[in-house]
Coordinates of C-alpha atoms in Angstrom, one line a residue:
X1 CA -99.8 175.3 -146.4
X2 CA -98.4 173.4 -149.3
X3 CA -100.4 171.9 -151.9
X4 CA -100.1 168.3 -152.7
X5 CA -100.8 167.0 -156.9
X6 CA -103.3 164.2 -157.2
X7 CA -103.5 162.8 -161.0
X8 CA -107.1 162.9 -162.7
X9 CA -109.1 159.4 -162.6
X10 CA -110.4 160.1 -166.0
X11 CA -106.7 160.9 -167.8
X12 CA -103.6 160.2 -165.8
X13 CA -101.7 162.6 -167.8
X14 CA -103.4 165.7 -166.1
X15 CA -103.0 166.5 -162.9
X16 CA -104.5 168.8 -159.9
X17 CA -103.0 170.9 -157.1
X18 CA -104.7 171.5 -153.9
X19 CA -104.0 171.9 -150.1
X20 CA -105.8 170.5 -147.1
X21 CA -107.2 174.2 -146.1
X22 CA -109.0 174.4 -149.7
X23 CA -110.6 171.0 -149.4
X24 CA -114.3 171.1 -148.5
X25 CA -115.3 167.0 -148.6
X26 CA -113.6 164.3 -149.8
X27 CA -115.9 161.3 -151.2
X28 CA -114.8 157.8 -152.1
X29 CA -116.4 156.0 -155.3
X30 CA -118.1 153.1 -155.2
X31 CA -115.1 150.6 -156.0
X32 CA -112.4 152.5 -153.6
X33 CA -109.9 153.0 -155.9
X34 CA -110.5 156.3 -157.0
X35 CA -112.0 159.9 -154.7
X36 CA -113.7 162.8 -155.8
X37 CA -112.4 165.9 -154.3
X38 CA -114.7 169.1 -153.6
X39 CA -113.2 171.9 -153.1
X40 CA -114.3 175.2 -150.8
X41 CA -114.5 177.2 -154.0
X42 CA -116.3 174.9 -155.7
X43 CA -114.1 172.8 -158.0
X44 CA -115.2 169.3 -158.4
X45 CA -111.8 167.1 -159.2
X46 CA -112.1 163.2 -159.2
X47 CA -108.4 161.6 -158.6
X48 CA -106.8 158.3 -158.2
X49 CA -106.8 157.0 -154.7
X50 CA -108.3 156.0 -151.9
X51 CA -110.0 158.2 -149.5
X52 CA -107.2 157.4 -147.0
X53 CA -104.4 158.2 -149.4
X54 CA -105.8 161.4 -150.3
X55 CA -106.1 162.5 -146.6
X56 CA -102.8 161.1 -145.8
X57 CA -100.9 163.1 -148.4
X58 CA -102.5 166.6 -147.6
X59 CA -102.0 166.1 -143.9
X60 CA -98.3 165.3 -144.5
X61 CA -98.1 168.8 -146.7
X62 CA -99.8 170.5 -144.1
X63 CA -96.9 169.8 -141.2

């Protein structure tokens, strides 16, 4: 399964790689914009994007 990059909320200039199958539960903050990402091994990442847009790009790396 591929992994898809998601840029941090906090600085835009870092980014984070992970693939559907690694992705535990996937929570949207309070104003929408921006999801924080828990991973099966424990990592905690919060990204840009909506909870939608999140989902949409790991399911189209996982086809």
């Amino acid at each position: 399964m591929k992994k898809s990059t998601f840029k941090m909320k906090d600085d835009p200039s870092q980014s984070v790689r992970f693939s559907l199958d690694e992705v535990e539960e996937i929570i949207p903050d309070a104003d929408m914009r921006n999801t924080l990402v828990i991973l099966k091994n424990g990592d905690k990442h919060f990204v840009q994007g909506t909870e939608d847009e999140i989902r949409g790009q790991l399911k189209s790396k996982s086809e």
